[in-house]
Short mmCIF file of C-alpha atoms in Angstrom, two decimals:
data_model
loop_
_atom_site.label_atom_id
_atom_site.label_comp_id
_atom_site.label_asym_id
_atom_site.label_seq_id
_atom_site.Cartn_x
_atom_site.Cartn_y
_atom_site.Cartn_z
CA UNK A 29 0.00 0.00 0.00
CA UNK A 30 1.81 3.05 -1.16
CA UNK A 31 1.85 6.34 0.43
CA UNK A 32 3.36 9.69 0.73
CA UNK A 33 6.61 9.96 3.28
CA UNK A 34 8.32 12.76 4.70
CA UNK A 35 11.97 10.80 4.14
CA UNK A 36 13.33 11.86 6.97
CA UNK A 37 16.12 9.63 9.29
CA UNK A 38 13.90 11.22 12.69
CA UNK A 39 11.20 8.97 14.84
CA UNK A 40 8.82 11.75 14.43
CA UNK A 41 8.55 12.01 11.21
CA UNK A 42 8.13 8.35 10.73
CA UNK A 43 5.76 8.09 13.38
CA UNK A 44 4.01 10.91 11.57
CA UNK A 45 4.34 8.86 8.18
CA UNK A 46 1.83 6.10 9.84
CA UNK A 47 -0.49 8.19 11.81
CA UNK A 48 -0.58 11.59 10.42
CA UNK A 49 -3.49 11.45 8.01
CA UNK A 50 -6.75 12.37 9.04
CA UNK A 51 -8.53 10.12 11.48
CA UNK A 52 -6.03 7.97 11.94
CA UNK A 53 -5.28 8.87 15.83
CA UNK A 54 -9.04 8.83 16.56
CA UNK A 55 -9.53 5.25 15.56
CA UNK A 56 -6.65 4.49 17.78
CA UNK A 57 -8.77 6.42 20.08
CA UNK A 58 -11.94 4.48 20.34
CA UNK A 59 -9.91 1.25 19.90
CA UNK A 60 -8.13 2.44 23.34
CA UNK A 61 -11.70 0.98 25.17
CA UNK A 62 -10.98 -2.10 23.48
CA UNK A 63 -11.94 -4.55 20.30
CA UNK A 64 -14.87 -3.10 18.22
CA UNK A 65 -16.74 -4.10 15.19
CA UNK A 66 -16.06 -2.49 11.98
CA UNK A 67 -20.00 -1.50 12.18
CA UNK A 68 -19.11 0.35 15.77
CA UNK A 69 -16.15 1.85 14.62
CA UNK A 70 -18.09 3.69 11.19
CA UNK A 71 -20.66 4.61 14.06
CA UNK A 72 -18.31 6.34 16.76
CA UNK A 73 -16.44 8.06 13.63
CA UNK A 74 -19.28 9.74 11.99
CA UNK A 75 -18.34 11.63 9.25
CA UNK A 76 -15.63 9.63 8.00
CA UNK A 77 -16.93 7.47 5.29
CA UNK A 78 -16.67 3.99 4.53
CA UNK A 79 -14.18 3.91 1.84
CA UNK A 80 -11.74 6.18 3.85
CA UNK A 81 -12.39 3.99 7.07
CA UNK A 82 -12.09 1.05 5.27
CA UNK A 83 -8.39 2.68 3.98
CA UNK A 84 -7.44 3.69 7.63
CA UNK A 85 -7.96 0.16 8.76
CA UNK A 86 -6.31 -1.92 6.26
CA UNK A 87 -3.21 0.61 6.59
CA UNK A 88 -3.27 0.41 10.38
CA UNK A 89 -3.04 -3.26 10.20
CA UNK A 90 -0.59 -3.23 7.47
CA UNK A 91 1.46 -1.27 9.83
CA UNK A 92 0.71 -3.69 12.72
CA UNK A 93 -0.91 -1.08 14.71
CA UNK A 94 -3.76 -3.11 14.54
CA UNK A 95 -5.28 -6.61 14.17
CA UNK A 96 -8.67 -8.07 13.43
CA UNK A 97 -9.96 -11.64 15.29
CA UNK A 98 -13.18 -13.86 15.74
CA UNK A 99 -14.74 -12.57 18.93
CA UNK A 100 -16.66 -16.08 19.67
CA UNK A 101 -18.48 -14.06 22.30
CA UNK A 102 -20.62 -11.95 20.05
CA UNK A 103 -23.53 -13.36 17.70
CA UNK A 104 -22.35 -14.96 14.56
CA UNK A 105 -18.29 -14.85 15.50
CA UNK A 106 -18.18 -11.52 14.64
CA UNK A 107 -14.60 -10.09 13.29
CA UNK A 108 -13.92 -7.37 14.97
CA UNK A 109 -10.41 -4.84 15.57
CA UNK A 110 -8.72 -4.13 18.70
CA UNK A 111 -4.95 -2.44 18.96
CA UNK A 112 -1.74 -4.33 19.23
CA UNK A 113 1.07 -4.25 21.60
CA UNK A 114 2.31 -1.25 19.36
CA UNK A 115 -0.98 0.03 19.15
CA UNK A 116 -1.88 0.31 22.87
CA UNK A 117 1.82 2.14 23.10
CA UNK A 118 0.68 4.41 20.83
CA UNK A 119 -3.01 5.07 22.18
CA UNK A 120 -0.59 5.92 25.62
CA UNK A 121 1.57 8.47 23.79
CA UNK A 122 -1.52 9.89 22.41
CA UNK A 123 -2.89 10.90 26.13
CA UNK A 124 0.22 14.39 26.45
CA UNK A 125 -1.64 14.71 23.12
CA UNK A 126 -5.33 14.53 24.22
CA UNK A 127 -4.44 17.13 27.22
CA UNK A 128 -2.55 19.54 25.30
CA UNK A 129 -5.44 19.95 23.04
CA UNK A 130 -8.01 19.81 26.23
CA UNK A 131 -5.42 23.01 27.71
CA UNK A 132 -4.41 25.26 24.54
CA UNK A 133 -7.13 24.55 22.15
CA UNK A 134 -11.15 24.11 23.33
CA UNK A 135 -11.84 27.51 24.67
CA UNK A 136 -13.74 28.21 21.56
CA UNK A 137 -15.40 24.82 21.42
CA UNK A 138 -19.43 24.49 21.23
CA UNK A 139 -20.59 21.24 23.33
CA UNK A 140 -23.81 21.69 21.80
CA UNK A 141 -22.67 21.74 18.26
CA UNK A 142 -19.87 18.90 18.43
CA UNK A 143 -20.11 15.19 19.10
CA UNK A 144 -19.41 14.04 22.29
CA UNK A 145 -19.11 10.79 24.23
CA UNK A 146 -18.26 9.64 27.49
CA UNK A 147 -16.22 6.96 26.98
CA UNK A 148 -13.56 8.81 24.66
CA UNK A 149 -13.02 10.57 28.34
CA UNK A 150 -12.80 7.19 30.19
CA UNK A 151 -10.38 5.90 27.34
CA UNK A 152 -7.98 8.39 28.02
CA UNK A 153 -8.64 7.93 31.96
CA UNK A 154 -8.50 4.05 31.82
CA UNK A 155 -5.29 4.45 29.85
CA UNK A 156 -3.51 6.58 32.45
CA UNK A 157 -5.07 4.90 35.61
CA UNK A 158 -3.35 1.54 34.92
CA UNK A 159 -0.19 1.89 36.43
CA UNK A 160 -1.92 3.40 39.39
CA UNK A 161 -5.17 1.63 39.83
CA UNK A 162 -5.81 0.13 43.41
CA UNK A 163 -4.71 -3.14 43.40
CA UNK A 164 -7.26 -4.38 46.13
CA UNK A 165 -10.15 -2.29 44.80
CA UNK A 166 -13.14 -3.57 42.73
CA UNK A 167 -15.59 -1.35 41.50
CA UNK A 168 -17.57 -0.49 38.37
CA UNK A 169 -17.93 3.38 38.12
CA UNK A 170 -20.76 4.79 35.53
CA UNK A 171 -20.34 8.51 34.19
CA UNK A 172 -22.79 10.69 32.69
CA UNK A 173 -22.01 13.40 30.85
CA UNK A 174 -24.55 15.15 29.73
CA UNK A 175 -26.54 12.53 27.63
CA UNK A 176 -23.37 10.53 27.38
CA UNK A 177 -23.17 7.33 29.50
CA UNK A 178 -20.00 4.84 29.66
CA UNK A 179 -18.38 2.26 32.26
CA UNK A 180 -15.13 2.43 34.08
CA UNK A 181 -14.41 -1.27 35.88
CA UNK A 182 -11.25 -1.15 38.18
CA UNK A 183 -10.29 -5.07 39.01
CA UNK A 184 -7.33 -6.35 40.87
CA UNK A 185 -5.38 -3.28 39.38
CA UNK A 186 -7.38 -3.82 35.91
CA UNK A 187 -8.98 -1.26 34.26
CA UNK A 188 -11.43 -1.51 31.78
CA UNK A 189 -14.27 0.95 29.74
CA UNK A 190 -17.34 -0.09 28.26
CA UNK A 191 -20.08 2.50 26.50
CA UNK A 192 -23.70 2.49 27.85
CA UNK A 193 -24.67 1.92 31.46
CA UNK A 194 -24.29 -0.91 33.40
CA UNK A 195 -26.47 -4.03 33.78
CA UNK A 196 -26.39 -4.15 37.24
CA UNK A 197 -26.24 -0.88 39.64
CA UNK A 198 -22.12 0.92 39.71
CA UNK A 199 -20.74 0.81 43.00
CA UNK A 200 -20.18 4.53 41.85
CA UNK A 201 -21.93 7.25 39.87
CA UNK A 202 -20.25 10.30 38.28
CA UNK A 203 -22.28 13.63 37.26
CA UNK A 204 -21.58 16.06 35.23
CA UNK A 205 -21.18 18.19 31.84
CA UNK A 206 -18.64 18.40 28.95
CA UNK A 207 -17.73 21.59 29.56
CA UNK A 208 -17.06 20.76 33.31
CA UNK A 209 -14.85 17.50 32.09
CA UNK A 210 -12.91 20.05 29.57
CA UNK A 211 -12.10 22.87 32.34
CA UNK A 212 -10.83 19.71 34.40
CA UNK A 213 -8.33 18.42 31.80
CA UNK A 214 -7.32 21.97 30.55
CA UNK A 215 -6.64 22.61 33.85
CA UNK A 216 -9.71 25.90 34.16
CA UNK A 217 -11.08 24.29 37.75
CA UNK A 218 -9.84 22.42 40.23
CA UNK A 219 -11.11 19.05 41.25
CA UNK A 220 -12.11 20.18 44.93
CA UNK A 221 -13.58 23.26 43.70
CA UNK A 222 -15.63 20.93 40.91
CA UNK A 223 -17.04 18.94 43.75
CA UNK A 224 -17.49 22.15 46.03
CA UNK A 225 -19.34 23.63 43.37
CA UNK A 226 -21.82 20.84 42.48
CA UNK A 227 -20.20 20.79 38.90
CA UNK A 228 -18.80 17.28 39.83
CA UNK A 229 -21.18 14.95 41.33
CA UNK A 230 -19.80 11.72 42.19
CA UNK A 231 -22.14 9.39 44.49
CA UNK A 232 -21.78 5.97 45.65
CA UNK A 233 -19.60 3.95 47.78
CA UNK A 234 -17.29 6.36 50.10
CA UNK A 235 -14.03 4.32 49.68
CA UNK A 236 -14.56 3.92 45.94
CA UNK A 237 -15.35 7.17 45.56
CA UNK A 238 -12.48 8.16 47.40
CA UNK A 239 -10.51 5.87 45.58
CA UNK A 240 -11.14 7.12 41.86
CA UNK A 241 -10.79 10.46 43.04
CA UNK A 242 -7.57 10.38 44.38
CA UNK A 243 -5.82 9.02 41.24
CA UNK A 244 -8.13 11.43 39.17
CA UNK A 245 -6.62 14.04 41.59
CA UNK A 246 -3.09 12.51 41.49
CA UNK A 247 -2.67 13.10 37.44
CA UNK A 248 -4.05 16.19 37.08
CA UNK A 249 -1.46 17.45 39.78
CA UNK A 250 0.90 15.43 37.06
CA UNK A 251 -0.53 17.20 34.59
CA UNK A 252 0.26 20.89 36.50
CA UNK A 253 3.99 20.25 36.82
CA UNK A 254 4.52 19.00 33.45
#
């Protein structure tokens, strides 16, 4: 599959030659939450086409960023995509990425005009929680933003997203708007003063609660210093 190169001897620019075409890093992004169909992938990338997603896919593999299987768990063994080793390093590096543009470049950004969903947010969140997740914690978290509703399940220092609500009750439930998650990231409001201000409404369990916020609390201070 030929394409265009910049020809240059640097990791960026090669880096760039595999992922720099348009929607390339947001499929990485919603395969960050794990495998999807090809059906749920079109769906979550409105907009894109697909012929162009079809492209983006076959190059991604081609570039072992990522692989397609038989998920025997879903009607009909269903193919679907998920990310590979390289992949799931690159849906990390992406995160500095994700916050830059959540810091420098959304203060012009309409909520009510663009498409949002919930677990893009706990994508990023699930990616940078694993090397600090509780190791004796177990709790399923659900988040609604706005209309938005996804899954965050923290297991024996696992963590993993899933979109929609829950079948059974979350040990935890998190409140609140887009704009509200976007002042968090870029750094606008402070977690306590979120909460104070009834912006951030996280019920539930106390030690799970306390829990998730700590670590949510821990990166952003990360995030501060950097």
């Amino acid at each position: 599959m030929s394409r265009k190169s910049y020809g240059q001897f640097c990791g960026l620019a090669h880096a760039l030659d595999v992922v720099g075409e348009r929607w390339t890093l947001l499929l990485v992004r919603e395969l960050g939450s794990g495998p999807k169909r090809y059906t749920e992938l079109a769906e979550s990338l409105a907009g894109i086409g697909t012929s162009l997603l079809a492209t983006r896919v076959r190059q991604l593999e081609a570039d072992g960023v990522i692989q397609r299987r038989l998920a025997r768990d879903q009607p009909g063994s269903a193919v679907v995509y998920e990310l590979s080793d390289s992949g799931r390093e690159l849906a990390a590096a992406v995160i500095p990425l994700a916050m830059w543009g959540a810091r420098h470049q959304m203060a012009n950004a309409d909520p009510d005009s663009e498409l949002f969903r919930a677990e893009w947010l706990l994508t990023f969140l699930a990616a940078d929680m694993r090397e600090d997740a509780p190791r004796d914690l177990d709790a399923v978290y659900e988040f609604n933003i706005d209309d938005s509703t996804a899954c965050l399940r923290i297991r024996e220092g696992r963590v993993s997203v899933r979109p929609g609500g829950g079948a059974t009750p979350s040990d935890v439930t998190v409140r609140a708007s887009a704009p509200t998650i976007a002042a968090l990231v870029g750094q606008k409001v402070t977690l306590d003063d979120a909460v104070a201000q009834g912006r951030l409404d996280v019920t539930g369990d106390p030690a799970a609660s306390a829990a998730l916020l700590s670590v949510i609390e821990k990166r952003l201070t990360e995030l501060s210093v950097a």
